PDB file of C-alpha atoms in Angstrom:
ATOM      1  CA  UNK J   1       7.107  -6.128  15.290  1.00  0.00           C
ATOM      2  CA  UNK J   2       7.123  -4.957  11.887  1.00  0.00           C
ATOM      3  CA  UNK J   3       7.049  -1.238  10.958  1.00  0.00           C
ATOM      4  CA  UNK J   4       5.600  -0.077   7.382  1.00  0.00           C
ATOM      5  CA  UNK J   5       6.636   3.756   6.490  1.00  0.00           C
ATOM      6  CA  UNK J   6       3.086   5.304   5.214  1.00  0.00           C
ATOM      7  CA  UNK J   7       3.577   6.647   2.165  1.00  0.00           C
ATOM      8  CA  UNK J   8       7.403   6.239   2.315  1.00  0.00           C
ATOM      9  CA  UNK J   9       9.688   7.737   5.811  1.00  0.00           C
ATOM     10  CA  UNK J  10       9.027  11.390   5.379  1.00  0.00           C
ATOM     11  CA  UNK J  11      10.875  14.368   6.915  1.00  0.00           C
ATOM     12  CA  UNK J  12      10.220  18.096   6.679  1.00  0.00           C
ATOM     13  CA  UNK J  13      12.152  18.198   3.158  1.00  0.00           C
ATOM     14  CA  UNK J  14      11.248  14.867   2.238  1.00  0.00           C
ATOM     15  CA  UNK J  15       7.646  14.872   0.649  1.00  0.00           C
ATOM     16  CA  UNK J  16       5.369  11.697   0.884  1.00  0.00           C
ATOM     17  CA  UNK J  17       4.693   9.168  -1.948  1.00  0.00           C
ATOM     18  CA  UNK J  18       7.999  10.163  -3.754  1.00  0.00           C
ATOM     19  CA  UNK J  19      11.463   7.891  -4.584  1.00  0.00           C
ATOM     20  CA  UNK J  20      13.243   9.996  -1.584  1.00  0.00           C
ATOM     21  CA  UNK J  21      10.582   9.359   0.847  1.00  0.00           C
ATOM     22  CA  UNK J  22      11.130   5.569  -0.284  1.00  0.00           C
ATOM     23  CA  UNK J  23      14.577   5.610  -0.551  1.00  0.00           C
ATOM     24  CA  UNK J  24      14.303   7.013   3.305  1.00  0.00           C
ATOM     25  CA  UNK J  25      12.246   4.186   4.402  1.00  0.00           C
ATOM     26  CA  UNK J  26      14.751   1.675   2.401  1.00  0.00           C
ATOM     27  CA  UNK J  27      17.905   3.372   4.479  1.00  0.00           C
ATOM     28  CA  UNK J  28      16.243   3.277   7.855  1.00  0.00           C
ATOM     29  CA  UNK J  29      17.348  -0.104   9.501  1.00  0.00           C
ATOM     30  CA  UNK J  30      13.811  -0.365  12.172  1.00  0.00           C
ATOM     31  CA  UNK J  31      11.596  -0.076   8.807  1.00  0.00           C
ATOM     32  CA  UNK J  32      10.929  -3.323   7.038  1.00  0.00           C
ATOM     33  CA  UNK J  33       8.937  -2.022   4.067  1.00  0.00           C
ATOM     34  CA  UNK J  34       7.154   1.189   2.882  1.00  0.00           C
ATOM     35  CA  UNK J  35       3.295   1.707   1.689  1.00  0.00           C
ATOM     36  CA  UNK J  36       2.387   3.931  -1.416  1.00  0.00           C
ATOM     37  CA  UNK J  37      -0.524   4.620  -3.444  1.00  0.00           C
ATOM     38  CA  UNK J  38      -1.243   4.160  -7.138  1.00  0.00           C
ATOM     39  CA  UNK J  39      -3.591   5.860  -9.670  1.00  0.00           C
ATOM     40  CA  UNK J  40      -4.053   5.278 -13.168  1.00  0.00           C
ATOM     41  CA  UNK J  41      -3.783   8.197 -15.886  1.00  0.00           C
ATOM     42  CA  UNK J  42      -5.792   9.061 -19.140  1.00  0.00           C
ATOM     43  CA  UNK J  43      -3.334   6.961 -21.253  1.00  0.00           C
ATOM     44  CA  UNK J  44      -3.338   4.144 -18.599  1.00  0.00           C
ATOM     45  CA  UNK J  45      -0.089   4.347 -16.997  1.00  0.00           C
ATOM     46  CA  UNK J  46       0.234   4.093 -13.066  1.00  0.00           C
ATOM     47  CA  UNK J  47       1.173   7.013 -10.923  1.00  0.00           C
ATOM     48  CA  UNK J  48       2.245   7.134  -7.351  1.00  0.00           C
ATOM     49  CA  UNK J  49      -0.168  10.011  -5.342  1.00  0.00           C
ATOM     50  CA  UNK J  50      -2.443   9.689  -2.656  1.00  0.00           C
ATOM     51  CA  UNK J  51      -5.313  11.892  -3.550  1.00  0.00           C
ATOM     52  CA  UNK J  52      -7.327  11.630  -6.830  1.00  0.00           C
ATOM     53  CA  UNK J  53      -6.876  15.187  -7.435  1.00  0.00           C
ATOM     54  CA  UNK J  54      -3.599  17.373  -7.850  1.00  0.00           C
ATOM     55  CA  UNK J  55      -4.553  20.934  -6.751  1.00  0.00           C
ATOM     56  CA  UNK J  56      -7.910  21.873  -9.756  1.00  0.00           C
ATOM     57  CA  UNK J  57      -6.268  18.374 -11.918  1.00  0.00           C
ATOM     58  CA  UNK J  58      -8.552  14.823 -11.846  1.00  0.00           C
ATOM     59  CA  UNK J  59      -5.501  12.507 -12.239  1.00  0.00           C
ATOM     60  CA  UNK J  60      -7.566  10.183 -14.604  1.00  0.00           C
ATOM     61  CA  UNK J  61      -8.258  12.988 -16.935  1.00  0.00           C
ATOM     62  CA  UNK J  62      -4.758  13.388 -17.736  1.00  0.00           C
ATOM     63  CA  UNK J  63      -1.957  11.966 -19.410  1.00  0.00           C
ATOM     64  CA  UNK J  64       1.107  10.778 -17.854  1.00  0.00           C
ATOM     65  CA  UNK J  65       3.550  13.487 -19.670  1.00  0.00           C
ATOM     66  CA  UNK J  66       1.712  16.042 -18.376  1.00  0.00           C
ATOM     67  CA  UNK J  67       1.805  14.933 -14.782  1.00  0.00           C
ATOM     68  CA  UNK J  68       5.116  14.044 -14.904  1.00  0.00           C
ATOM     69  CA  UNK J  69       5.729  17.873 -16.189  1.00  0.00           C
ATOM     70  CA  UNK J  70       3.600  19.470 -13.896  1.00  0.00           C
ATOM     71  CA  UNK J  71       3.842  17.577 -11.018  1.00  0.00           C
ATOM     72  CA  UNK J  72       6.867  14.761 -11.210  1.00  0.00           C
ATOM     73  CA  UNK J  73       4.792  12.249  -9.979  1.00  0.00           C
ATOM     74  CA  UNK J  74       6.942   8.751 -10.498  1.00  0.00           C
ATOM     75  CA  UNK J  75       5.718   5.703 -12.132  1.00  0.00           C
ATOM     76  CA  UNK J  76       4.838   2.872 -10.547  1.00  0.00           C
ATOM     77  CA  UNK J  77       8.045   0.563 -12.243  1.00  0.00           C
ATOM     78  CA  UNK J  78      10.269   3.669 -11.076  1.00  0.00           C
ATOM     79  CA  UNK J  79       9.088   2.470  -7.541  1.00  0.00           C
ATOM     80  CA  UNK J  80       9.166  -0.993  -8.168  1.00  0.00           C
ATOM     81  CA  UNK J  81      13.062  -0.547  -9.911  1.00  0.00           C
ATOM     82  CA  UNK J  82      14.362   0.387  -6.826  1.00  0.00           C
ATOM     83  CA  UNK J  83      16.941  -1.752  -5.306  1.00  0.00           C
ATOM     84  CA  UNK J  84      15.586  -3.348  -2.220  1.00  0.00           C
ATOM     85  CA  UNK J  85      14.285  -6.721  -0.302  1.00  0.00           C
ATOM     86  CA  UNK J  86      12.300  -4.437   2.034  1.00  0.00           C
ATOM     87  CA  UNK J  87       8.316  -4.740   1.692  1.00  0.00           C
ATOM     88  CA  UNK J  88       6.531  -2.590  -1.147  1.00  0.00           C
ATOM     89  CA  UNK J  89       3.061  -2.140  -0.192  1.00  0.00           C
ATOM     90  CA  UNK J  90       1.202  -1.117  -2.984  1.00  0.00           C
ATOM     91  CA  UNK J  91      -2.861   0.835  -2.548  1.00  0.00           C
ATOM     92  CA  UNK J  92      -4.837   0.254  -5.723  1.00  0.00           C
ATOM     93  CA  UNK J  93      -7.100   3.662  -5.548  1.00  0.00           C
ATOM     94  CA  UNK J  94      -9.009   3.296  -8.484  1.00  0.00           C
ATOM     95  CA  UNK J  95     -11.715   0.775  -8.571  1.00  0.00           C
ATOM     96  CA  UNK J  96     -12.154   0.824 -12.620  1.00  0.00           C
ATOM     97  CA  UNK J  97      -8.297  -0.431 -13.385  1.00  0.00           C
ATOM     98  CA  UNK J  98      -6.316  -1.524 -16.468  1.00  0.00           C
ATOM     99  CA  UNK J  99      -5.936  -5.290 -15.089  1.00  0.00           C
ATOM    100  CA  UNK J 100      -3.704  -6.220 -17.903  1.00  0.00           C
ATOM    101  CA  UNK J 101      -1.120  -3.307 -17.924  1.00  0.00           C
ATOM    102  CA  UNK J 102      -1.117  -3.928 -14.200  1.00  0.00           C
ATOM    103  CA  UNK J 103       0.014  -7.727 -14.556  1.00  0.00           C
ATOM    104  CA  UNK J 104       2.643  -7.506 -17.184  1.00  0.00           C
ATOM    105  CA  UNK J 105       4.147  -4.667 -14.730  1.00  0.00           C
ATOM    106  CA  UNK J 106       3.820  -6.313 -11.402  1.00  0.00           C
ATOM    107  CA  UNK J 107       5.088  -9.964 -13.269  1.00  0.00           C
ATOM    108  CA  UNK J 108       8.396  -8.088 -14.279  1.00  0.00           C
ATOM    109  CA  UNK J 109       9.208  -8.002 -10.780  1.00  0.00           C
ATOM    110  CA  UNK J 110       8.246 -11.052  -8.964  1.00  0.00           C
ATOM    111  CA  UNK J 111      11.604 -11.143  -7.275  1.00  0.00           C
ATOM    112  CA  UNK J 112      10.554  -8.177  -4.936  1.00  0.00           C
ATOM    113  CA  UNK J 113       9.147  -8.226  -2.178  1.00  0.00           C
ATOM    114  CA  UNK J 114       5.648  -7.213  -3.140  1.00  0.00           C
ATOM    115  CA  UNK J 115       2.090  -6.896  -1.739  1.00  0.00           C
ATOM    116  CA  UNK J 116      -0.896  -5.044  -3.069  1.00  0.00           C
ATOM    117  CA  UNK J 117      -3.976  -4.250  -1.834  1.00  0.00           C
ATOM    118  CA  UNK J 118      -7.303  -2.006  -2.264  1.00  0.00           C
ATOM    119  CA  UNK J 119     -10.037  -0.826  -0.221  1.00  0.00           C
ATOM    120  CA  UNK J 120     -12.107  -2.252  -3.584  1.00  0.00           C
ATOM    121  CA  UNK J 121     -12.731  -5.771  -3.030  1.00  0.00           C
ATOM    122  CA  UNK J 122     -13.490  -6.420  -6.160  1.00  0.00           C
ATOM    123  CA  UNK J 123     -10.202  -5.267  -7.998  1.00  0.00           C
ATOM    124  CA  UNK J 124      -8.425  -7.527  -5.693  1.00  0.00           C
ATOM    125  CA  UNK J 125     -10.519 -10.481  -6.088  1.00  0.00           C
ATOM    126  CA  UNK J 126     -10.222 -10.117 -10.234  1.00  0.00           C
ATOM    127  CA  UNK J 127      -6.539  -9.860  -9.561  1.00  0.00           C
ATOM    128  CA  UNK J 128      -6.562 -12.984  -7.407  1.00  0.00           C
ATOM    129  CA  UNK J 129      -8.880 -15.164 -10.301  1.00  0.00           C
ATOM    130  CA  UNK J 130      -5.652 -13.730 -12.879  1.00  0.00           C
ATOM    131  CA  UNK J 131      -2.912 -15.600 -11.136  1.00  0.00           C
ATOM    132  CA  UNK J 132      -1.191 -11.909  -9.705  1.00  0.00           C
ATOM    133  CA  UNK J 133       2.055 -12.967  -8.796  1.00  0.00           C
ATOM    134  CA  UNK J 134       2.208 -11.090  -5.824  1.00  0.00           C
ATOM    135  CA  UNK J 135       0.556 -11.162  -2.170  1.00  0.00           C
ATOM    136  CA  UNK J 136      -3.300  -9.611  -1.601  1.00  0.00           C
ATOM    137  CA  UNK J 137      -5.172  -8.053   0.380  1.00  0.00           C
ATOM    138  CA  UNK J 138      -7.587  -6.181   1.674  1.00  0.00           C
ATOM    139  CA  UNK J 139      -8.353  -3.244   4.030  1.00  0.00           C
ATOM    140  CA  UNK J 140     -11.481  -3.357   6.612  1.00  0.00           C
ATOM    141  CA  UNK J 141     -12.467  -6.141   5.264  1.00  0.00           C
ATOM    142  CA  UNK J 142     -15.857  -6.850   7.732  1.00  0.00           C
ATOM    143  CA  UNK J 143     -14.622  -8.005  10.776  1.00  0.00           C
ATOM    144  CA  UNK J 144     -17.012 -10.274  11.763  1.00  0.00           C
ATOM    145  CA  UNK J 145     -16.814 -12.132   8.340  1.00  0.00           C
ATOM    146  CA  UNK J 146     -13.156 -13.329   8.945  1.00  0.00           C
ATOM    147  CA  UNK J 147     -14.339 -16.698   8.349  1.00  0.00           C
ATOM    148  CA  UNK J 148     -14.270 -17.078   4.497  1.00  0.00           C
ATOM    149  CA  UNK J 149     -11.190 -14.564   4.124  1.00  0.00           C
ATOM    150  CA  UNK J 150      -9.093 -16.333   1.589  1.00  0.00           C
ATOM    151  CA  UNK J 151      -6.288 -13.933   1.064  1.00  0.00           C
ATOM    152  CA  UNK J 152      -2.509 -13.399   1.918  1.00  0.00           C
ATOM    153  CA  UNK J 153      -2.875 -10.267   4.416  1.00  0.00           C
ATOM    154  CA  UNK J 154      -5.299  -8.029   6.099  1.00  0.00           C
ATOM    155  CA  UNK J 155      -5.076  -4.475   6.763  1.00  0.00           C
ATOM    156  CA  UNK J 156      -6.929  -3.210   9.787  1.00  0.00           C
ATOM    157  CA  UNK J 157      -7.724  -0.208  11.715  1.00  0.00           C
ATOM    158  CA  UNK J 158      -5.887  -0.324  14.820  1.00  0.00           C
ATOM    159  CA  UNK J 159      -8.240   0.642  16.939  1.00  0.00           C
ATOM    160  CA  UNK J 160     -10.889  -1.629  15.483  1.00  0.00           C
ATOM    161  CA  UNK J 161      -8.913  -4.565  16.425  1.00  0.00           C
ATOM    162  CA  UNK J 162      -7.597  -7.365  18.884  1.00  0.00           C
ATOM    163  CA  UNK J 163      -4.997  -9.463  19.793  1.00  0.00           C
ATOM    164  CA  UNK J 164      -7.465 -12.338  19.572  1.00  0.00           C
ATOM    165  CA  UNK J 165      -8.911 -11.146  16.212  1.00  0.00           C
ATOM    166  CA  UNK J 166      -5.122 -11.208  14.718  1.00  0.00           C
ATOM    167  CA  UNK J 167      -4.510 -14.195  16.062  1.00  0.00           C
ATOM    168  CA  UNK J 168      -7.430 -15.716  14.627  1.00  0.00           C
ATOM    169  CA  UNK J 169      -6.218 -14.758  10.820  1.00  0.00           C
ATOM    170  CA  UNK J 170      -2.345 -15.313  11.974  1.00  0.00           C
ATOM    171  CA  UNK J 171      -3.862 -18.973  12.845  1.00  0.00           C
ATOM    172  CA  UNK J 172      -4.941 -19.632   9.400  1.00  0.00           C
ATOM    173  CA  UNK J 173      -1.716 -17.569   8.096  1.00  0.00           C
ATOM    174  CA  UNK J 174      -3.021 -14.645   6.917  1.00  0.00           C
ATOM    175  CA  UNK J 175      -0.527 -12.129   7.772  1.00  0.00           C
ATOM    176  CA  UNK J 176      -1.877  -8.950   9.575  1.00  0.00           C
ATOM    177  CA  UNK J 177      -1.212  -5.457   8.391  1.00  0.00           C
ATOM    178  CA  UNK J 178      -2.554  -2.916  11.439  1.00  0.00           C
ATOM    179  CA  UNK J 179      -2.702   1.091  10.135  1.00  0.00           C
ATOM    180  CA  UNK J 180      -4.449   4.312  12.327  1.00  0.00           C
ATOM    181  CA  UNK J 181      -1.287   3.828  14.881  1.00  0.00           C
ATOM    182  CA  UNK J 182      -1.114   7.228  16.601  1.00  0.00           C
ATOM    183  CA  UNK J 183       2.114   6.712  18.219  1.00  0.00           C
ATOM    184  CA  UNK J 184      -0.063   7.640  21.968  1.00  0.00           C
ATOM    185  CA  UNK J 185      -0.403   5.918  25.224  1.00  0.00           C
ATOM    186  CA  UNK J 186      -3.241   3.782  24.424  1.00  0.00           C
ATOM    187  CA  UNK J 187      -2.443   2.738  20.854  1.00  0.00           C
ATOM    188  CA  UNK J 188      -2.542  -1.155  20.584  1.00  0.00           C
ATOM    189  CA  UNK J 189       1.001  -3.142  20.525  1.00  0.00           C
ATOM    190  CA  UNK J 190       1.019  -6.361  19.464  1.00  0.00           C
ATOM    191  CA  UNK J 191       4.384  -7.800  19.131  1.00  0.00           C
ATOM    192  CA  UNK J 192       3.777 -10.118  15.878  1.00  0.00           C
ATOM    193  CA  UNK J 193       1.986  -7.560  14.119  1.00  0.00           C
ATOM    194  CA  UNK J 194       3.360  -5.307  11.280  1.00  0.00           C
ATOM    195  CA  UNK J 195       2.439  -1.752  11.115  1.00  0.00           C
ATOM    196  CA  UNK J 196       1.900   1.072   8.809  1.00  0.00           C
ATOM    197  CA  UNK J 197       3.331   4.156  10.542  1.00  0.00           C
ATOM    198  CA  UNK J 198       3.685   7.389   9.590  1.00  0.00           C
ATOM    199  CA  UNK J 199       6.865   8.150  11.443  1.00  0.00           C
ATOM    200  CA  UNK J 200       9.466   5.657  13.612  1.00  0.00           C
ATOM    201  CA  UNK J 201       7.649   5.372  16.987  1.00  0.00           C
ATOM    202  CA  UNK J 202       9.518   6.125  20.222  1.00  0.00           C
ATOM    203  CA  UNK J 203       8.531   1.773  20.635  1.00  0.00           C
ATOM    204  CA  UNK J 204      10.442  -0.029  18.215  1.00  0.00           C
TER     205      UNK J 204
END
């Protein structure tokens, strides 16, 4: 069993979605990767934050500068620079996205460890027709559609799941990414799986 850090390994001085909360995650020998989201800015560069707004601020209305003065947010090639062979899991949030920018970044650093994905299909499907050197995927992708899923991973909702459905995409090796893990009694385990968690679980 793999175990993704959501958002890096955070603590109660450690925020999410920053270089300590990956650097955490990179340190900690049961984690095998860490998750983090990306949004573009006004002047198209690519910040790491979950949400699309900072406090009253509309990420895509403003430049990078002034994020990074207001609100330190790191780049995504600050991310990507640090030294690991641990999984980077990169969210696309936007669905209108600088494709090109994107590419020359990502190609810099096709030694790591990389996989991206979106909850828009469609940015990930332009990405695959571009030749994206890295792995794709997408999450909830229609279950019962599994069929004509032609990408490197899937990220699921736990509890939407099987064992039989994973095994059906691990059959045609698509590797299975399983997030929504609750760390409680009737959470689904499955040994070959990898995980996105938002703290080590007690199983490991």
């Amino acid at each position: 069993m793999k175990l993704i850090a959501h958002r890096g390994l955070r603590t109660k001085t450690i925020k999410e979605n920053t270089l300590a909360a990956f650097q955490n995650a990179m340190d900690n020998p049961y984690i095998s990767g860490f998750e983090f989201d990306i949004r573009k800015t006004l002047d198209n560069q690519f910040v790491v934050n979950h949400n699309a707004f900072i406090k009253t601020d509309l990420i895509r209305r403003h430049t990078y500068k002034y994020l990074k003065k207001k609100y330190n947010l790191p780049l995504l090639n600050e991310v990507l620079d640090l030294n690991t062979n641990k999984i980077m899991l990169v969210e696309i949030k936007d669905s209108h996205f600088p494709y090109r920018k994107f590419m020359k970044i990502i190609n810099e650093y096709r030694n790591k460890n990389i996989y991206v994905m979106s909850f828009h299909n469609k940015v990930i499907e332009k990405l695959k027709k571009k030749g994206v050197s890295v792995k794709l995927g997408i999450l909830n992708y229609i279950l019962n559609s599994e069929a004509d899923y032609d990408l490197d991973f899937i990220c699921l909702l736990n509890n939407l799941t099987t064992p039989h459905l994973i095994h059906e995409y691990e059959k045609r090796n698509v590797e299975v990414f399983l997030y929504g893990v609750l760390n409680e009694d009737n959470d689904l385990w499955y040994e070959k799986g990898t995980y996105i968690v938002d703290e080590v679980p007690k199983r490991q």
